[in-house]
XYZ file of C-alpha atoms in Angstrom:
680
model
C 6.276 -31.002 28.407
C 5.592 -34.695 28.029
C 7.936 -37.125 26.329
C 5.552 -37.149 23.386
C 5.847 -33.392 22.846
C 6.583 -32.040 19.372
C 9.521 -29.868 18.388
C 8.618 -27.121 15.915
C 10.052 -23.828 14.720
C 7.569 -21.047 15.368
C 8.214 -17.665 13.721
C 11.943 -18.397 13.695
C 12.250 -19.738 17.275
C 12.371 -23.338 18.540
C 9.360 -24.490 20.563
C 8.066 -27.636 22.189
C 4.295 -28.151 22.030
C 1.854 -30.813 23.148
C 0.508 -33.180 20.511
C -2.793 -32.171 18.863
C -2.141 -28.436 19.332
C -2.902 -26.373 16.240
C -2.468 -22.778 15.238
C -5.763 -22.010 16.965
C -4.160 -22.621 20.356
C -0.759 -21.191 19.422
C -2.259 -17.836 18.461
C -5.291 -17.730 20.730
C -4.187 -14.366 22.148
C -3.711 -12.703 18.770
C -6.945 -12.226 16.854
C -5.098 -10.782 13.849
C -3.580 -14.197 13.039
C -5.973 -15.987 10.713
C -3.804 -18.764 9.206
C -0.325 -20.292 9.306
C 2.368 -21.147 6.821
C 3.561 -24.701 7.513
C 6.843 -25.601 5.827
C 6.268 -22.765 3.401
C 2.654 -23.597 2.489
C -0.348 -21.520 3.680
C -2.695 -23.619 5.800
C -5.752 -23.193 8.016
C -5.225 -22.526 11.710
C -6.915 -25.881 12.377
C -4.259 -27.845 10.443
C -2.535 -30.482 12.653
C 1.159 -29.888 13.371
C 3.895 -32.517 13.191
C 7.408 -33.030 14.475
C 9.905 -30.663 12.869
C 7.338 -28.390 11.235
C 8.402 -24.822 10.461
C 5.414 -22.654 11.342
C 4.910 -18.967 10.542
C 1.912 -16.868 11.473
C -0.180 -15.149 8.791
C -1.812 -11.886 9.851
C -5.029 -10.742 8.231
C -3.421 -7.554 6.899
C -0.500 -9.366 5.225
C -0.527 -10.227 1.523
C -1.293 -13.881 2.234
C -3.807 -12.920 4.918
C -5.714 -10.628 2.590
C -5.813 -13.335 -0.078
C -7.185 -15.877 2.412
C -9.826 -13.452 3.678
C -10.892 -12.546 0.151
C -11.077 -16.160 -0.945
C -13.197 -16.947 2.098
C -15.454 -14.065 1.030
C -15.953 -15.771 -2.359
C -17.407 -18.794 -0.562
C -19.717 -16.554 1.439
C -20.796 -14.814 -1.762
C -21.443 -18.109 -3.572
C -23.486 -19.319 -0.610
C -25.533 -16.100 -0.721
C -26.015 -16.412 -4.484
C -27.389 -19.938 -4.146
C -29.817 -18.651 -1.528
C -31.048 -16.048 -4.037
C -30.710 -18.315 -7.101
C -30.900 -21.924 -5.838
C -30.304 -23.373 -9.317
C -27.092 -21.428 -9.936
C -24.225 -23.658 -11.076
C -20.835 -22.859 -9.563
C -17.740 -21.999 -11.571
C -14.613 -20.778 -9.761
C -13.989 -18.076 -7.170
C -10.366 -16.865 -7.187
C -8.709 -13.879 -5.568
C -7.655 -11.018 -7.864
C -5.877 -7.731 -7.218
C -7.746 -5.880 -4.443
C -10.653 -8.305 -4.467
C -12.253 -11.479 -5.750
C -14.908 -12.835 -8.096
C -17.066 -15.908 -8.521
C -18.518 -17.264 -11.779
C -22.061 -18.625 -11.948
C -24.154 -20.270 -14.635
C -27.623 -18.748 -14.252
C -30.650 -18.389 -16.519
C -30.669 -14.576 -16.473
C -28.031 -11.936 -15.623
C -28.033 -10.661 -12.070
C -29.990 -7.454 -11.522
C -28.766 -4.520 -9.378
C -31.452 -5.341 -6.813
C -30.224 -8.945 -6.641
C -26.655 -7.779 -6.047
C -27.920 -5.691 -3.111
C -29.788 -8.703 -1.767
C -26.690 -10.909 -2.154
C -24.669 -8.368 -0.152
C -27.298 -8.349 2.625
C -27.293 -12.139 2.798
C -23.485 -12.168 2.893
C -23.607 -9.843 5.883
C -25.997 -12.214 7.696
C -23.781 -15.210 6.906
C -20.697 -13.377 8.198
C -22.438 -12.411 11.462
C -23.553 -16.021 12.012
C -19.904 -17.078 12.617
C -19.897 -20.086 10.327
C -16.684 -22.109 10.540
C -14.721 -23.158 7.442
C -13.933 -26.863 7.891
C -11.706 -28.723 5.452
C -12.553 -32.272 4.430
C -10.308 -34.394 2.166
C -12.104 -36.648 -0.343
C -11.293 -39.113 -3.077
C -11.990 -38.290 -6.704
C -14.914 -40.705 -6.669
C -16.380 -39.010 -3.585
C -15.841 -35.564 -5.104
C -17.640 -36.564 -8.296
C -20.548 -37.939 -6.309
C -20.894 -34.771 -4.249
C -20.623 -32.511 -7.315
C -22.881 -34.613 -9.548
C -25.112 -31.595 -10.264
C -22.207 -29.161 -10.769
C -20.863 -29.654 -14.331
C -18.116 -27.032 -14.072
C -16.694 -28.570 -10.913
C -16.760 -31.991 -12.559
C -14.770 -30.604 -15.489
C -12.074 -29.332 -13.139
C -11.944 -32.608 -11.237
C -11.243 -34.408 -14.504
C -8.679 -31.941 -15.841
C -4.996 -32.828 -15.907
C -2.643 -30.743 -13.766
C -1.146 -28.942 -16.793
C -4.661 -27.970 -17.933
C -5.422 -26.058 -14.746
C -4.922 -22.294 -14.641
C -3.593 -20.415 -11.632
C -7.127 -19.207 -10.866
C -8.502 -22.750 -11.043
C -5.706 -24.257 -8.969
C -7.378 -23.192 -5.722
C -10.067 -25.773 -6.513
C -8.127 -28.917 -7.347
C -4.359 -28.388 -7.041
C -1.592 -30.053 -5.019
C -2.485 -33.660 -5.570
C -5.521 -34.057 -3.309
C -9.145 -33.010 -3.446
C -10.964 -31.386 -0.577
C -14.201 -29.658 0.292
C -14.724 -26.788 2.652
C -17.899 -27.124 4.677
C -19.526 -24.020 6.128
C -20.589 -25.179 9.585
C -23.034 -23.189 11.719
C -22.939 -22.775 15.506
C -25.018 -25.927 15.977
C -22.539 -28.009 13.973
C -24.697 -28.275 10.853
C -23.144 -28.111 7.388
C -25.111 -25.318 5.694
C -23.051 -25.022 2.489
C -19.962 -26.535 0.861
C -17.584 -25.973 -2.034
C -14.803 -27.922 -3.702
C -11.647 -26.074 -2.695
C -8.076 -26.635 -1.582
C -8.023 -23.604 0.717
C -6.844 -22.301 3.059
C -9.642 -20.315 4.688
C -10.346 -18.159 7.710
C -11.244 -19.831 11.016
C -14.780 -18.445 10.647
C -16.788 -15.926 8.676
C -16.621 -13.145 11.290
C -12.993 -12.518 10.309
C -14.338 -10.921 7.111
C -14.287 -7.418 8.547
C -15.334 -5.208 5.632
C -16.547 -6.168 2.174
C -18.497 -4.882 -0.811
C -20.266 -6.562 -3.741
C -19.228 -4.390 -6.654
C -20.671 -5.457 -9.984
C -21.644 -8.298 -12.291
C -20.321 -8.962 -15.793
C -20.415 -11.667 -18.427
C -17.406 -13.998 -18.698
C -16.666 -17.126 -20.714
C -16.061 -20.272 -18.711
C -12.278 -20.733 -18.358
C -11.742 -17.637 -20.508
C -12.506 -19.505 -23.740
C -15.018 -17.859 -26.090
C -16.085 -21.317 -27.306
C -17.292 -22.175 -23.794
C -20.601 -21.155 -22.165
C -21.059 -17.550 -21.087
C -21.318 -17.265 -17.306
C -22.143 -14.398 -14.959
C -19.242 -13.130 -12.877
C -19.802 -11.202 -9.655
C -16.918 -9.062 -8.414
C -16.336 -8.047 -4.828
C -13.686 -6.697 -2.503
C -12.792 -7.252 1.158
C -10.465 -5.427 3.563
C -9.251 -5.818 7.162
C -11.161 -2.712 8.302
C -14.010 -0.426 7.275
C -11.590 2.477 6.969
C -9.466 0.544 4.473
C -12.562 -0.433 2.499
C -13.695 3.197 2.440
C -10.254 4.341 1.282
C -10.280 1.736 -1.488
C -13.747 2.747 -2.693
C -12.588 6.389 -2.711
C -9.602 5.371 -4.853
C -11.959 3.613 -7.253
C -14.122 6.720 -7.513
C -11.059 8.844 -8.244
C -9.823 6.264 -10.779
C -13.215 6.401 -12.533
C -12.919 10.185 -12.785
C -9.439 9.758 -14.251
C -10.350 6.953 -16.665
C -8.439 7.814 -19.830
C -11.348 6.754 -22.022
C -13.643 9.237 -20.272
C -11.048 12.032 -20.291
C -10.136 11.282 -23.894
C -13.718 11.952 -24.980
C -14.189 14.990 -22.724
C -10.924 16.587 -23.864
C -11.381 15.634 -27.540
C -8.093 13.676 -27.629
C -8.851 10.361 -29.373
C -11.600 7.960 -30.386
C -12.170 4.384 -31.584
C -14.442 4.584 -34.653
C -16.425 1.408 -35.307
C -15.703 1.892 -38.998
C -11.989 1.256 -38.355
C -12.222 -1.653 -35.936
C -11.743 -2.715 -32.337
C -8.561 -1.616 -30.602
C -7.524 0.788 -33.377
C -7.388 4.381 -32.154
C -7.385 7.648 -34.047
C -5.848 10.662 -32.332
C -7.551 14.007 -32.789
C -5.517 17.244 -33.131
C -5.208 17.769 -29.376
C -4.282 14.138 -28.780
C -1.762 14.224 -31.591
C -0.211 17.334 -30.013
C 0.507 15.289 -26.884
C 1.851 12.383 -28.945
C 4.152 14.724 -30.867
C 5.431 16.321 -27.653
C 6.241 12.850 -26.307
C 7.964 11.807 -29.522
C 9.909 15.048 -29.930
C 11.340 14.932 -26.435
C 12.185 11.236 -26.676
C 13.830 11.789 -30.073
C 16.063 14.561 -28.741
C 17.275 12.380 -25.880
C 17.987 9.482 -28.213
C 19.853 11.726 -30.646
C 22.160 12.950 -27.869
C 22.671 9.414 -26.520
C 24.186 7.758 -29.560
C 21.130 6.171 -31.186
C 20.710 5.761 -34.950
C 17.150 6.229 -36.210
C 15.716 3.622 -38.584
C 12.382 2.986 -40.252
C 10.831 -0.320 -41.275
C 7.652 -1.365 -43.145
C 4.400 -2.464 -41.536
C 4.181 -5.831 -43.312
C 6.649 -8.551 -44.195
C 6.890 -12.035 -45.621
C 6.153 -14.724 -43.088
C 9.589 -16.280 -43.485
C 11.075 -13.479 -41.407
C 8.946 -14.497 -38.434
C 9.736 -18.153 -38.990
C 13.403 -17.268 -38.569
C 12.713 -15.181 -35.456
C 10.420 -17.818 -33.934
C 7.360 -15.596 -33.671
C 5.286 -17.827 -35.950
C 6.026 -20.727 -33.634
C 5.591 -18.959 -30.309
C 3.472 -15.875 -30.997
C 1.192 -16.713 -33.943
C -2.006 -16.492 -31.872
C -1.172 -12.842 -31.200
C -0.627 -12.013 -34.884
C -3.122 -10.968 -37.545
C -3.891 -13.692 -40.137
C -1.641 -13.793 -43.216
C -2.320 -12.168 -46.566
C -1.328 -14.471 -49.415
C 0.187 -12.258 -52.131
C 2.432 -12.248 -55.233
C 1.073 -15.515 -56.592
C 0.820 -15.683 -60.411
C -1.326 -18.044 -62.495
C -1.658 -18.769 -66.223
C -4.882 -18.603 -68.233
C -5.814 -22.100 -67.080
C -5.434 -21.223 -63.433
C -2.163 -23.085 -62.914
C 0.307 -21.501 -60.516
C 3.311 -20.198 -62.431
C 4.864 -18.292 -59.562
C 4.418 -19.211 -55.947
C 3.100 -16.520 -53.638
C 4.014 -15.627 -50.103
C 2.173 -15.166 -46.829
C 2.602 -11.598 -45.625
C 1.939 -10.597 -42.022
C 1.322 -7.304 -40.282
C 4.387 -7.035 -38.071
C 3.844 -7.693 -34.344
C 7.473 -6.826 -33.481
C 10.184 -4.576 -34.930
C 13.181 -6.626 -33.795
C 13.428 -9.051 -36.782
C 13.606 -6.113 -39.195
C 16.247 -4.388 -37.090
C 18.261 -7.592 -37.253
C 18.157 -7.390 -41.042
C 19.503 -3.831 -40.861
C 22.397 -5.043 -38.707
C 22.998 -7.881 -41.166
C 22.822 -5.706 -44.282
C 26.618 -5.313 -44.347
C 29.720 -6.467 -42.526
C 30.012 -4.989 -39.029
C 33.167 -4.226 -37.046
C 33.638 -4.272 -33.294
C 34.419 -0.550 -33.634
C 30.734 0.073 -34.486
C 29.546 -1.537 -31.279
C 27.485 -0.849 -29.350
C 25.173 -0.142 -32.283
C 21.919 1.390 -31.030
C 19.017 1.311 -33.498
C 15.864 3.251 -32.662
C 12.434 3.443 -34.288
C 8.953 4.707 -33.575
C 7.586 1.547 -35.128
C 3.873 0.768 -35.410
C 3.066 -2.905 -34.828
C -0.161 -4.912 -34.891
C -1.296 -7.563 -32.441
C -4.522 -9.476 -32.640
C -5.715 -9.111 -29.057
C -8.917 -10.968 -28.225
C -11.970 -8.739 -28.101
C -12.443 -9.327 -24.367
C -8.891 -8.142 -23.675
C -8.934 -4.904 -25.717
C -9.259 -1.963 -23.327
C -9.033 1.691 -24.331
C -5.460 2.721 -25.105
C -3.930 0.334 -22.571
C -4.603 -2.780 -24.670
C -4.912 -2.049 -28.384
C -4.450 -3.893 -31.656
C -2.370 -1.207 -33.331
C 0.394 0.360 -31.249
C 3.534 2.397 -31.762
C 6.606 1.316 -29.849
C 9.568 3.553 -29.135
C 11.603 0.526 -29.935
C 15.361 0.211 -29.590
C 17.683 -2.693 -30.253
C 21.265 -2.481 -29.069
C 23.946 -4.786 -30.476
C 27.057 -5.052 -28.326
C 29.880 -7.361 -27.329
C 29.759 -9.645 -24.298
C 32.239 -7.311 -22.595
C 30.051 -4.241 -23.227
C 26.849 -5.947 -22.124
C 26.808 -5.088 -18.403
C 27.751 -1.411 -18.812
C 25.239 -1.027 -21.628
C 22.464 -2.486 -19.471
C 23.350 -0.153 -16.596
C 23.343 2.933 -18.812
C 20.105 1.775 -20.472
C 18.335 1.442 -17.140
C 19.560 4.871 -16.051
C 18.436 6.352 -19.390
C 14.981 4.805 -19.005
C 14.459 5.954 -15.417
C 15.612 9.504 -16.141
C 13.218 9.859 -19.082
C 10.304 8.511 -17.039
C 11.113 11.043 -14.318
C 11.081 13.794 -16.930
C 7.473 12.828 -17.654
C 6.584 13.101 -13.960
C 6.761 9.452 -12.845
C 9.072 9.069 -9.858
C 7.999 6.001 -7.863
C 9.455 2.798 -9.334
C 10.325 -0.794 -8.658
C 11.746 -3.432 -10.996
C 10.401 -6.831 -12.010
C 12.633 -9.625 -13.289
C 10.844 -11.963 -15.711
C 12.499 -15.360 -16.030
C 12.250 -18.334 -18.365
C 8.990 -20.126 -19.047
C 10.079 -23.776 -19.044
C 7.418 -24.587 -21.653
C 8.108 -21.694 -24.018
C 11.694 -20.745 -24.770
C 14.486 -21.084 -27.311
C 18.205 -21.463 -26.676
C 20.240 -23.350 -24.108
C 19.720 -23.330 -20.348
C 23.279 -22.030 -19.924
C 22.613 -18.949 -22.060
C 19.381 -18.250 -20.207
C 21.142 -18.562 -16.866
C 23.888 -16.122 -17.891
C 21.373 -13.613 -19.264
C 19.132 -13.854 -16.191
C 22.005 -13.486 -13.726
C 23.360 -10.470 -15.606
C 19.987 -8.711 -15.608
C 19.434 -9.513 -11.927
C 22.839 -8.108 -11.008
C 22.245 -4.855 -12.914
C 18.767 -4.507 -11.407
C 20.077 -4.929 -7.862
C 22.837 -2.378 -8.452
C 20.177 0.210 -9.320
C 19.099 0.257 -5.676
C 15.429 -0.197 -6.614
C 13.236 -2.923 -5.194
C 13.438 -6.071 -7.354
C 10.446 -8.417 -7.606
C 10.521 -11.830 -9.287
C 8.166 -12.680 -12.153
C 8.673 -16.437 -12.633
C 8.062 -17.720 -16.183
C 7.140 -14.220 -17.377
C 9.866 -13.825 -19.996
C 9.416 -13.762 -23.761
C 10.542 -16.929 -25.550
C 13.916 -15.441 -26.572
C 15.237 -13.998 -23.312
C 14.665 -12.690 -19.754
C 13.696 -9.093 -19.096
C 13.611 -6.301 -16.538
C 10.338 -4.389 -16.406
C 10.126 -0.952 -14.842
C 6.947 -0.756 -12.782
C 5.814 2.815 -12.100
C 3.278 3.943 -9.497
C 0.989 6.769 -10.539
C -0.692 9.553 -8.538
C -3.240 7.060 -7.146
C -0.585 4.518 -6.175
C -1.556 2.143 -8.984
C 1.215 0.175 -10.633
C 1.809 0.240 -14.383
C 4.397 -1.687 -16.351
C 6.149 0.867 -18.526
C 9.657 0.267 -19.864
C 11.213 -3.123 -20.555
C 14.798 -4.213 -21.106
C 15.341 -7.717 -22.513
C 18.662 -9.477 -22.898
C 18.786 -11.784 -25.890
C 21.491 -14.251 -26.957
C 19.089 -16.227 -29.146
C 17.906 -13.991 -31.989
C 21.491 -13.129 -32.997
C 22.012 -16.881 -33.292
C 18.807 -17.441 -35.279
C 19.649 -14.574 -37.668
C 23.346 -15.518 -37.844
C 24.414 -12.011 -36.817
C 28.170 -11.431 -36.694
C 30.777 -8.729 -36.266
C 34.515 -8.765 -36.920
C 36.345 -8.726 -33.591
C 39.689 -6.980 -32.919
C 41.543 -10.242 -33.556
C 39.858 -10.689 -36.957
C 37.528 -13.483 -35.847
C 33.789 -13.466 -36.437
C 31.835 -13.100 -33.208
C 28.168 -13.167 -32.276
C 26.810 -9.897 -30.819
C 24.543 -9.714 -27.788
C 21.173 -8.131 -28.507
C 19.280 -5.933 -26.040
C 15.609 -5.134 -26.674
C 14.373 -1.918 -25.082
C 10.961 -0.244 -25.222
C 10.936 2.922 -23.163
C 7.305 4.000 -23.230
C 6.285 0.395 -23.826
C 3.866 1.711 -26.398
C 3.103 5.355 -27.030
C -0.638 4.694 -26.801
C -0.439 2.962 -23.443
C 1.991 5.522 -22.014
C -0.350 8.275 -23.224
C -3.164 6.636 -21.229
C -0.972 6.287 -18.127
C 0.007 9.978 -18.231
C -3.577 11.051 -18.905
C -4.777 9.212 -15.781
C -1.729 10.172 -13.704
C -2.345 13.884 -14.319
C -6.135 13.528 -14.604
C -5.791 15.448 -17.866
C -4.046 18.411 -16.196
C -0.714 17.876 -17.967
C 2.426 19.895 -17.344
C 2.523 22.770 -19.833
C 5.193 21.171 -22.016
C 2.965 18.251 -23.034
C -0.468 19.864 -22.604
C -2.482 19.780 -25.850
C -3.317 23.482 -25.419
C -0.732 25.342 -23.378
C -2.302 28.805 -23.283
C -5.919 29.916 -23.625
C -6.665 33.580 -24.264
C -9.897 34.955 -22.816
C -10.996 38.530 -23.647
C -13.222 40.165 -21.050
C -15.085 41.989 -23.819
C -15.130 41.948 -27.605
C -13.006 45.088 -27.874
C -10.189 43.216 -26.071
C -10.022 40.454 -28.693
C -7.389 42.138 -30.885
C -5.053 42.528 -27.909
C -5.511 38.841 -27.029
C -4.731 37.844 -30.625
C -1.579 39.962 -30.623
C -0.341 38.147 -27.522
C -1.102 34.778 -29.129
C 0.886 35.846 -32.213
C 3.938 36.366 -30.007
C 3.439 32.918 -28.471
C 2.935 31.328 -31.887
C 6.408 32.491 -32.909
C 7.894 30.390 -30.078
C 5.752 27.344 -31.027
C 3.479 27.630 -28.001
C 0.178 25.810 -28.565
C -2.524 28.410 -27.955
C -6.216 29.045 -28.491
C -8.509 32.050 -28.075
C -12.064 31.961 -26.787
C -13.666 34.314 -29.302
C -17.192 33.086 -28.614
C -20.117 35.362 -27.793
C -20.487 33.818 -24.309
C -20.506 36.089 -21.299
C -17.159 36.471 -19.559
C -18.271 34.393 -16.553
C -19.153 31.445 -18.762
C -15.865 31.772 -20.641
C -13.981 31.513 -17.356
C -16.035 28.479 -16.272
C -15.342 26.780 -19.599
C -11.665 27.690 -19.371
C -11.419 26.181 -15.885
C -12.890 22.906 -17.152
C -10.456 22.785 -20.089
C -7.440 21.897 -17.899
C -5.272 24.398 -19.844
C -2.167 25.303 -17.758
C -2.219 29.054 -18.429
C -5.326 31.160 -19.023
C -4.499 34.698 -20.129
C -7.261 37.204 -19.383
C -7.338 40.606 -21.035
C -9.567 43.452 -19.857
C -9.640 47.196 -20.601
C -6.898 47.995 -18.084
C -4.657 45.203 -19.398
C -5.187 46.417 -22.952
C -4.318 50.003 -22.036
C -1.152 48.921 -20.176
C -0.029 46.286 -22.726
C -0.428 43.738 -19.955
C -2.244 40.520 -19.243
C -3.594 38.612 -16.230
C -2.606 34.990 -15.545
C -5.237 32.563 -14.244
C -4.126 29.121 -13.067
C -5.861 25.770 -12.712
C -6.660 26.301 -9.035
C -8.392 29.622 -9.792
C -5.607 31.847 -8.446
C -4.472 34.823 -10.529
C -1.539 37.148 -11.224
C -2.704 40.489 -12.580
C -1.108 43.235 -14.613
C 1.849 41.290 -16.023
C 3.627 42.975 -18.955
C 2.999 41.063 -22.185
C 6.690 40.475 -22.991
C 7.296 39.254 -19.424
C 4.294 36.932 -19.674
C 5.564 35.457 -22.956
C 9.019 34.941 -21.452
C 7.605 33.294 -18.304
C 5.391 30.937 -20.312
C 8.297 29.770 -22.453
C 10.477 29.271 -19.371
C 7.765 27.174 -17.710
C 7.317 25.044 -20.835
C 11.062 24.506 -21.289
C 11.525 23.533 -17.628
C 8.840 20.773 -17.738
C 7.505 22.163 -14.442
C 4.001 21.235 -13.262
C 2.368 24.583 -12.454
C -1.184 24.661 -11.123
C -1.221 27.808 -8.961
C 0.257 31.248 -8.374
C 2.527 29.750 -5.699
C 3.847 27.137 -8.165
C 4.419 29.814 -10.769
C 6.183 32.335 -8.531
C 8.373 29.583 -7.072
C 9.333 28.559 -10.601
C 10.068 32.097 -11.813
C 12.047 32.888 -8.635
C 14.127 29.730 -9.114
C 14.726 30.606 -12.752
C 15.793 34.145 -11.837
C 18.390 32.755 -9.438
């Protein structure tokens, strides 16, 4: 090495390199390395290195590598779009979960044929091996180059605190830059305002797919122009792309909105309003099963059930802080109780009433309704409380994002000394109940203070955050940080559950709150006779019943375990003369509260069986002449397998055992394994 050599740290080891060497040379023998992290910041392989730099390689299949590849694909897509629609104005092209999108201002929406053409042109661009070359510019130069791009000009002029995370890829980190797409002859064939980083060249985009187009407001604001958004995805290999598309197909089959209609579970009547669901008898049966089981567990775990109204005076939410921090998510007020004389003069002032968005302020009033002693703590209040949140129309989505939702809401009031043990037992309680519903793959997320949206002192927030983090780590589950994701009154742990397709859903939350007890002046009498402030723990186990319903519906693809299935047993007579025997069996099941139905239609037996198989009912009981003569019944399971000639009383006993055990039984093998285990 020469005297002018540079000392760097490369993937944890010290190295000396010649000046002017970049990541391109350092990783020339490893084609999976597509970028580097220099002093913690992702950068292009072409970025110059300096004395003392800490350099880490970024592989294409890593989280950062995938994001870089997908963002590079957005540039390729935008280039292809402007070939198809030369007058298209460019919005932004960020990376999202499993893919990317780019927004365009065009005269007409994109057609399916155009999307196919855009994909073909992207493929040609990728094969042409265009290089992504970064070029730093001044603001004046950027404005000159983007003179015909109004949306880019708006971003250039926006202050740093006005830029969203999605927009930050364009103009963040204090300097402006373009990325030029340079062909093999060195010609700039396209460019885009972007901070990067990007792939070395387009051929590193191994497998991609243009998925769909949709309308989207510029910067997510309904007062802004409506743009056209094209979504796509990209993966390190064709096999991974194929696997992803297969997962999407399976997810579409499991879409709770589709299954909800097919299984007659719920609907969203236009006459009621957006985001407000009604549950049909079968859907309500599932809801009741969820509530009943949850209620039993809470009853045996020291919770006191409460009930609160759906509306309240606005002053309650001024005290809690919701009107300051959450008003945009609340329904508008109703001004009531005002009285006027004959001349129209106000003789009694009215009040603004609000539909409640949260149960916690009302639970605080219950705590405060009388003097409390330390002997009553921890006090655990529980409610299935319906709340109302004014979600924007573009955000409302089936049962997963609604405007009226029922929370299995609990608020625990305890002493500082009880706080840690209560949090540990709460987390264990939550995880065990989720497992009972068939979710077993979890990790935890710790949401911390938003520096621009919080109440209380930094010291209190630090204590609350450290306590939650400690309890989360002791659980042994993976803990992921969610910076600035907390509510305004305290940090939280979120339980993230993976479903049968490996998708992640936020389910339960546990929030530690020192602030609302202060705002509501909550007190208890301590052992020494002094008045002390309790700690408040917010806990929603399902999150909301509606959303958890949707998660379970998609997780099981409608084929619920018998204990929560809307119809647990379906009776199918082979012939009309068998109907009375079927009804007698159902009468026995009715006495044990089993949810049953009988197919008494005039359809042929073959059609009845086909319909029964589509119904997703756990147990189909078939009765023919021989069964009727022997006081027996035949079991048919979801996979089409059967058990024949089972005595009626034995069948009733087995069904009740299976329901009580919460077992998921889809076949003869599942059933015999369950009954054998029960016999032991």
